[in-house]
Coordinates of C-alpha atoms in Angstrom, one line a residue:
M1 CA 0.0 0.0 0.0
K2 CA 1.3 3.4 -1.0
T3 CA 1.4 6.0 1.7
P4 CA -0.5 9.3 1.3
P5 CA 1.6 12.1 -0.2
M6 CA 2.4 13.9 3.1
M7 CA 3.2 10.8 5.1
S8 CA 6.9 10.5 4.1
R9 CA 7.6 13.3 6.5
V10 CA 5.7 11.8 9.5
P11 CA 7.6 9.9 12.2
L12 CA 7.0 6.1 12.0
W13 CA 4.9 5.9 15.1
V14 CA 2.6 8.6 13.8
L15 CA 2.5 6.9 10.3
I16 CA 1.3 3.6 11.8
F17 CA -1.8 5.2 13.4
L18 CA -2.6 7.6 10.6
L19 CA -2.6 4.8 8.0
A20 CA -4.7 2.6 10.3
A21 CA -7.2 5.5 10.4
C22 CA -7.5 5.8 6.6
S23 CA -10.9 4.7 5.4
E24 CA -9.6 3.5 2.1
N25 CA -6.3 2.6 0.6
P26 CA -4.5 5.3 -1.5
P27 CA -4.0 4.3 -5.1
E28 CA -1.0 2.8 -6.7
S29 CA 0.6 5.1 -9.4
K30 CA 3.1 4.1 -11.9
E31 CA 6.4 5.9 -11.6
G32 CA 6.9 8.3 -14.5
D33 CA 3.3 7.9 -15.8
T34 CA 2.0 11.5 -16.3
S35 CA -0.6 10.6 -19.0
A36 CA -4.2 11.2 -18.2
T37 CA -7.7 10.2 -19.4
V38 CA -10.1 12.9 -18.4
V39 CA -13.8 12.1 -18.5
S40 CA -15.9 14.2 -20.9
T41 CA -18.6 16.5 -19.4
D42 CA -21.2 16.1 -22.2
G43 CA -23.4 13.7 -20.2
N44 CA -22.6 10.6 -22.3
R45 CA -22.5 7.4 -20.4
E46 CA -21.4 3.8 -21.1
E47 CA -23.5 0.8 -20.4
G48 CA -23.5 0.3 -16.6
G49 CA -23.7 4.0 -15.8
K50 CA -20.0 5.0 -16.1
P51 CA -19.2 8.2 -17.9
T52 CA -17.8 8.2 -21.4
A53 CA -14.1 9.1 -21.3
S54 CA -12.2 11.2 -23.8
V55 CA -8.4 11.7 -23.7
T56 CA -7.3 15.3 -23.1
D57 CA -4.2 17.0 -21.7
P58 CA -4.6 17.3 -17.9
T59 CA -3.4 20.3 -16.1
P60 CA 0.4 19.9 -15.6
I61 CA 2.0 20.4 -12.2
P62 CA 3.3 24.0 -12.2
D63 CA 7.0 24.2 -12.3
D64 CA 7.3 27.2 -10.0
D65 CA 8.7 28.3 -6.7
L66 CA 6.9 28.7 -3.4
P67 CA 4.4 31.5 -2.9
T68 CA 6.1 34.3 -0.9
P69 CA 5.9 33.3 2.8
V70 CA 3.8 35.7 4.8
S71 CA 3.3 36.5 8.5
A72 CA -0.3 35.6 8.5
W73 CA -0.3 34.5 12.1
S74 CA 1.5 35.5 15.3
Y75 CA 3.0 33.8 18.4
H76 CA 2.9 35.4 21.9
H77 CA 4.8 34.3 25.0
L78 CA 2.8 35.6 28.0
R79 CA 3.5 35.5 31.7
G80 CA 1.3 36.6 34.6
K81 CA -1.1 35.3 37.2
I82 CA -4.5 33.8 37.8
K83 CA -5.3 35.3 41.2
D84 CA -2.0 34.7 43.0
L85 CA -0.9 31.6 40.9
A86 CA 1.9 32.3 38.4
I87 CA 1.2 31.0 34.9
T88 CA 3.0 31.0 31.5
M89 CA 1.1 30.8 28.2
E90 CA 2.3 30.1 24.6
L91 CA -0.4 31.4 22.3
C92 CA -0.9 31.5 18.6
R93 CA -3.2 33.9 16.7
L94 CA -4.2 32.3 13.4
P95 CA -6.2 33.6 10.4
A96 CA -9.9 32.5 10.4
A97 CA -12.2 34.3 8.0
Y98 CA -15.3 33.0 9.9
E99 CA -14.4 34.7 13.2
A100 CA -15.5 38.2 14.2
D101 CA -12.0 39.7 14.1
G102 CA -10.6 37.4 11.4
Y103 CA -8.6 35.3 13.8
R104 CA -8.8 32.2 16.0
Y105 CA -6.5 31.5 18.9
Q106 CA -4.8 28.3 20.0
G107 CA -2.1 27.4 22.5
Y108 CA -1.1 26.1 25.8
Y109 CA -0.6 27.4 29.3
R110 CA 0.9 26.0 32.5
Y111 CA 0.9 26.8 36.1
D112 CA 4.6 27.5 36.9
R113 CA 4.5 25.5 40.1
V114 CA 3.0 22.4 38.4
G115 CA 4.3 22.7 34.8
G116 CA 1.7 20.7 32.8
P117 CA 0.5 22.1 29.5
I118 CA -3.2 22.8 29.3
A119 CA -4.6 23.3 25.8
V120 CA -6.7 26.4 25.1
Y121 CA -8.6 27.6 22.1
G122 CA -11.0 30.3 21.2
S123 CA -11.8 33.6 19.5
V124 CA -13.0 37.1 20.1
D125 CA -16.7 37.3 21.1
S126 CA -19.3 39.8 19.9
A127 CA -18.4 42.2 22.6
G128 CA -14.7 42.3 21.5
W129 CA -13.3 40.2 24.3
L130 CA -10.9 37.4 23.7
V131 CA -12.4 34.1 25.1
L132 CA -10.2 31.0 25.5
Y133 CA -11.6 27.7 26.6
E134 CA -9.6 24.9 28.2
T135 CA -9.7 21.5 26.7
A136 CA -8.6 19.7 29.9
Q137 CA -12.0 18.8 31.2
W138 CA -13.9 15.7 30.0
Q139 CA -17.2 16.1 31.8
G140 CA -19.1 19.2 32.9
G141 CA -18.4 22.8 31.8
Q142 CA -15.1 24.0 30.5
P143 CA -12.9 26.5 32.4
F144 CA -12.3 29.6 30.3
F145 CA -10.5 32.9 30.2
R146 CA -12.3 36.1 29.0
G147 CA -10.6 39.4 28.8
E148 CA -9.4 42.4 26.9
W149 CA -6.6 41.8 24.4
S150 CA -4.2 44.7 23.8
A151 CA -0.9 45.3 22.3
D152 CA 1.0 44.5 25.5
E153 CA -1.2 42.4 27.7
W154 CA -4.4 40.4 28.2
R155 CA -6.4 40.9 31.3
G156 CA -9.8 39.7 32.5
K157 CA -11.4 36.9 34.5
W158 CA -10.8 33.1 34.6
T159 CA -14.0 31.1 35.4
S160 CA -14.0 27.4 36.5
G161 CA -15.9 24.8 34.6
D162 CA -18.8 24.7 37.1
G163 CA -19.0 28.5 37.1
Q164 CA -18.5 28.7 40.9
R165 CA -15.1 30.3 40.9
T166 CA -14.0 33.4 39.1
Y167 CA -10.5 35.0 39.5
N168 CA -8.8 38.0 37.9
F169 CA -5.9 37.3 35.6
V170 CA -3.3 39.5 34.0
L171 CA -0.9 38.2 31.3
T172 CA 1.9 40.3 29.8
K173 CA 3.6 39.6 26.5
T174 CA 7.3 39.3 27.2
E175 CA 10.6 38.1 25.8
S176 CA 12.7 39.3 28.8
D177 CA 12.5 36.0 30.8
G178 CA 15.1 34.2 28.7
S179 CA 12.5 32.7 26.3
L180 CA 13.2 32.7 22.5
A181 CA 11.6 35.1 20.1
F182 CA 10.2 33.7 16.9
V183 CA 9.0 35.2 13.6
T184 CA 6.0 33.3 12.1
R185 CA 5.8 32.3 8.5
S186 CA 3.0 30.7 6.3
I187 CA 2.6 29.5 2.8
M188 CA -0.4 28.2 1.0
D189 CA -0.8 27.0 -2.6
T190 CA -3.6 25.2 -4.5
F191 CA -3.5 22.9 -7.5
L192 CA -6.6 22.9 -9.7
L193 CA -7.1 19.6 -11.6
K194 CA -9.1 21.4 -14.4
P195 CA -9.0 25.2 -13.9
Q196 CA -11.6 25.7 -16.7
W197 CA -14.2 23.9 -14.5
S198 CA -15.8 26.2 -12.0
T199 CA -16.1 23.3 -9.5
S200 CA -12.8 21.7 -10.3
P201 CA -11.3 19.3 -7.6
Q202 CA -8.3 20.9 -6.0
A203 CA -5.4 20.0 -3.7
T204 CA -4.5 22.6 -1.0
Y205 CA -1.0 22.6 0.5
Q206 CA -0.3 24.8 3.6
I207 CA 2.6 25.0 6.0
D208 CA 2.8 27.3 9.1
W209 CA 6.2 27.5 10.8
V210 CA 8.4 29.6 13.1
E211 CA 11.8 31.0 12.6
P212 CA 14.0 31.5 15.7
Q213 CA 15.4 34.9 16.5
A214 CA 18.0 33.9 19.1
D215 CA 21.1 36.0 19.9
S216 CA 23.3 33.0 19.0
N217 CA 23.7 32.3 15.3
A218 CA 24.7 28.7 16.1
L219 CA 21.4 28.2 18.0
N220 CA 19.4 29.7 15.2
R221 CA 21.0 27.4 12.6
F222 CA 20.4 24.3 14.8
L223 CA 16.7 25.2 15.3
Q224 CA 16.2 26.0 11.7
R225 CA 17.6 22.6 10.7
E226 CA 15.4 20.9 13.3
I227 CA 12.3 22.7 12.3
L228 CA 12.9 21.8 8.7
R229 CA 13.2 18.1 9.7
G230 CA 10.1 18.3 11.7
L231 CA 8.1 19.8 8.8
V232 CA 9.2 17.7 5.9
G233 CA 11.1 14.7 7.4
D234 CA 14.7 13.7 7.4
S235 CA 14.9 12.6 3.8
L236 CA 13.8 15.8 2.2
A237 CA 15.7 17.9 4.8
N238 CA 18.9 16.0 4.0
R239 CA 18.5 16.3 0.2
H240 CA 17.8 20.0 0.2
G241 CA 20.1 22.6 1.7
S242 CA 17.3 25.2 2.2
L243 CA 13.8 25.3 3.6
E244 CA 12.5 26.7 0.3
G245 CA 14.0 23.9 -1.8
A246 CA 12.6 21.3 0.5
L247 CA 9.1 22.8 0.6
V248 CA 9.1 23.2 -3.2
A249 CA 9.9 19.5 -3.6
D250 CA 7.4 18.5 -0.9
K251 CA 4.6 20.6 -2.5
R252 CA 5.3 19.3 -6.1
A253 CA 5.3 15.6 -4.8
Y254 CA 2.0 16.1 -3.1
F255 CA 0.4 17.8 -6.1
Q256 CA 1.7 15.1 -8.4
E257 CA 0.3 12.3 -6.3
Y258 CA -3.0 14.1 -6.0
R259 CA -3.1 14.5 -9.8
D260 CA -2.2 10.8 -10.4
E261 CA -4.9 9.7 -8.0
M262 CA -7.6 11.9 -9.6
I263 CA -6.6 10.6 -13.1
R264 CA -7.0 7.0 -11.9
L265 CA -10.4 7.7 -10.3
I266 CA -11.6 9.4 -13.6
K267 CA -10.3 6.6 -15.7
E268 CA -12.2 4.0 -13.6
G269 CA -15.4 6.1 -13.6
L270 CA -15.3 6.7 -9.9
I271 CA -15.6 10.4 -10.4
D272 CA -18.8 11.3 -12.2
T273 CA -18.0 14.4 -14.1
V274 CA -21.5 14.7 -15.4
D275 CA -22.4 16.3 -12.1
M276 CA -19.5 18.5 -11.3
D277 CA -20.9 19.6 -8.0
L278 CA -19.7 16.3 -6.7
F279 CA -16.1 17.4 -7.3
H280 CA -16.1 19.0 -3.9
S281 CA -15.7 15.5 -2.4
F282 CA -12.4 15.1 -4.2
S283 CA -10.7 18.3 -3.0
Y284 CA -7.9 17.2 -0.7
E285 CA -5.9 19.1 1.9
Q286 CA -2.5 18.7 3.4
T287 CA -1.4 21.0 6.3
S288 CA 1.6 21.1 8.5
A289 CA 2.1 23.5 11.4
V290 CA 4.5 24.1 14.3
F291 CA 3.1 24.8 17.8
I292 CA 5.1 25.8 20.9
Y293 CA 4.3 23.9 24.1
C294 CA 7.1 25.2 26.3
N295 CA 9.5 28.1 25.6
S296 CA 12.0 28.5 28.5
P297 CA 15.7 29.5 28.7
E298 CA 17.0 25.9 28.7
I299 CA 14.4 23.8 26.9
L300 CA 12.1 24.3 23.9
T301 CA 9.3 21.9 23.2
L302 CA 7.6 22.0 19.8
G303 CA 4.7 20.2 18.3
Y304 CA 4.7 19.4 14.6
Q305 CA 1.1 18.9 13.7
Y306 CA 0.2 17.0 10.5
Y307 CA -3.3 17.1 9.0
Y308 CA -4.5 15.6 5.8
F309 CA -8.0 15.1 4.2
T310 CA -8.4 12.6 1.4
G311 CA -12.2 12.4 1.3
G312 CA -14.4 10.6 3.7
A313 CA -16.2 11.7 6.9
H314 CA -13.2 13.6 8.3
G315 CA -9.5 14.3 8.0
N316 CA -6.8 12.7 10.1
Y317 CA -4.2 14.3 12.1
A318 CA -1.4 13.7 14.6
T319 CA 1.2 15.8 16.5
S320 CA 4.8 14.8 16.8
I321 CA 6.5 16.3 19.9
V322 CA 10.2 17.2 20.2
T323 CA 12.0 18.8 23.1
Y324 CA 15.4 20.6 22.5
D325 CA 18.2 21.2 24.9
L326 CA 19.0 24.7 23.9
P327 CA 22.4 25.2 25.6
A328 CA 23.6 21.9 24.2
R329 CA 21.8 22.3 20.9
R330 CA 20.4 18.8 20.6
V331 CA 17.2 16.7 20.8
I332 CA 16.5 15.3 24.3
T333 CA 15.8 11.5 24.4
L334 CA 13.6 9.7 26.8
N335 CA 16.5 7.7 28.3
E336 CA 18.2 11.0 29.2
V337 CA 15.2 11.9 31.3
L338 CA 14.1 8.6 32.9
A339 CA 16.2 5.8 34.4
P340 CA 16.2 2.2 33.0
G341 CA 13.1 0.3 34.1
F342 CA 10.9 3.3 34.2
E343 CA 8.0 1.7 32.3
P344 CA 5.9 0.1 35.2
I345 CA 6.2 3.2 37.4
L346 CA 5.4 5.6 34.5
S347 CA 2.4 3.5 33.4
V348 CA 0.9 3.8 36.9
A349 CA 1.4 7.5 36.8
L350 CA -0.2 7.7 33.4
E351 CA -3.2 5.7 34.6
Q352 CA -3.7 8.3 37.4
A353 CA -3.4 11.1 34.8
V354 CA -6.2 9.5 32.8
R355 CA -8.4 9.3 35.9
R356 CA -7.8 13.0 36.7
K357 CA -8.4 14.1 33.1
Y358 CA -11.6 12.2 32.7
G359 CA -13.0 12.2 36.2
L360 CA -12.7 8.4 36.7
T361 CA -12.9 6.9 40.2
E362 CA -10.2 4.5 41.3
Q363 CA -12.6 1.6 40.8
A364 CA -13.7 2.6 37.2
P365 CA -11.9 0.7 34.4
L366 CA -9.9 2.9 32.0
S367 CA -11.9 1.3 29.2
E368 CA -14.7 3.6 30.0
V369 CA -12.8 6.2 27.9
L370 CA -9.9 4.2 26.4
F371 CA -9.7 1.1 24.3
D372 CA -7.9 -0.9 27.0
D373 CA -7.7 -1.0 30.8
V374 CA -4.0 -0.3 30.8
I375 CA -1.9 2.5 29.3
A376 CA 1.8 2.5 28.4
P377 CA 4.0 5.4 27.5
N378 CA 4.6 5.9 23.8
E379 CA 7.6 7.6 22.1
N380 CA 5.8 10.9 21.6
F381 CA 6.8 12.9 24.7
G382 CA 7.6 16.4 25.6
L383 CA 9.1 18.3 28.6
T384 CA 8.3 21.3 30.6
E385 CA 10.4 22.6 33.5
K386 CA 8.4 20.5 36.0
G387 CA 7.4 17.3 34.2
I388 CA 6.9 15.1 31.2
F389 CA 3.8 14.7 28.9
F390 CA 2.8 12.2 26.3
V391 CA 0.6 12.8 23.3
Y392 CA -1.5 10.0 21.8
P393 CA -3.0 10.7 18.4
P394 CA -6.6 9.7 17.5
Y395 CA -7.1 5.9 17.4
E396 CA -3.9 5.0 19.3
I397 CA -5.6 4.6 22.7
A398 CA -9.1 5.9 22.2
P399 CA -11.7 6.6 19.4
Y400 CA -11.4 9.5 17.0
A401 CA -14.0 11.4 18.9
A402 CA -11.8 11.6 21.9
G403 CA -9.3 13.6 19.9
E404 CA -5.6 13.8 20.6
I405 CA -5.0 12.9 24.2
E406 CA -2.3 14.7 26.2
L407 CA -1.3 13.2 29.6
Y408 CA 1.1 15.1 31.9
V409 CA 3.1 13.5 34.8
P410 CA 5.0 15.8 37.2
F411 CA 8.6 14.7 37.8
T412 CA 7.8 14.6 41.6
D413 CA 5.2 11.8 40.9
I414 CA 7.8 9.5 39.4
A415 CA 10.8 10.8 41.3
Q416 CA 12.3 7.3 41.7
V417 CA 12.9 7.0 38.0
V418 CA 13.7 10.6 37.0
Q419 CA 17.4 11.3 36.2
P420 CA 18.9 13.7 38.8
R421 CA 19.3 16.6 36.4
W422 CA 15.6 16.8 35.7
L423 CA 14.4 16.1 39.3
E424 CA 16.5 19.0 40.6
R425 CA 14.6 21.3 38.3
S426 CA 11.3 20.3 39.7

């Protein structure tokens, strides 16, 4: 089975679960075959209901460069307090034409004393206030922030999920705490299979990334290489010396595979071109984005999110997490953080994290929310200053409806298997 176009960049563990989630196998295409049979749109049909085909020249893959990268989104590192509890937030402001101010907001915050990332998302409401909801709660209402967003700060009130507690918060945008500054970049391009058709199927390619602005040129070069690897995979990153070259190759490969697949579907009569309104079902999408989980003086934790839609009820996605040791300029491995034999102790801690997240009693089986009654760590982990978290993509341990599951374990909960360097930080 051939992997979907984008999947060459995805880490193996992510690839396994995304492929398992596919509703149908991607088609085989012959290497070097760029010929096409395009079905006519005159309404003629063969016996059995298949459209009559006529051979025409398909739209070629454009041999061009990338669209000019734009700063269509922004990243903000904020610090402050909810009541008297210090928190840090990594927040992205992303374009969204359907929102009141043209943007949606997505990110993570953590209590500095505890360290676990809590996902937040939201938008500006009709009164002009920024509202962010927490995704940490499984049952009951969602805790949320609501306040006035300005050039330098965000202030307002935080409300608990049950609505019984409301505290003031003030968060200030800062780069003076040793965190890294980043410039945001985006590109988007579209390939129309038949531009002369008003409802032509199309493939959309989009990448959102960050460029580090550290004082150290060596650190900037290291992170630029790593971010390139995270976006397009080791193979493309190693073959191309620049981000632009790698993205051009990645985009063209995706468009070519999309084109080949559409040609096959048309040849086999699976796309009915008599009713071109149906073409919307054959518009595919591939998106990659970089999100910041933790931005501190010594460690940077990034999430590389991959999303693709190839028809069906919904798209599939997964996030690959990587933590970088900034002073040493290298990727941190799990064995550097945890001592040999950590698995049983960590599994117990992850079980407790599931119970807290989903409100399960000690007697309730984990299978009330997960596939199984046990949970093991995977290879997809990230660090904050105070602990470790694991991210499980849809279908790995729970149904698609459960979404991506993030489980955080403070170092103090597994102190007996945490390497001294990390335990001292907590």
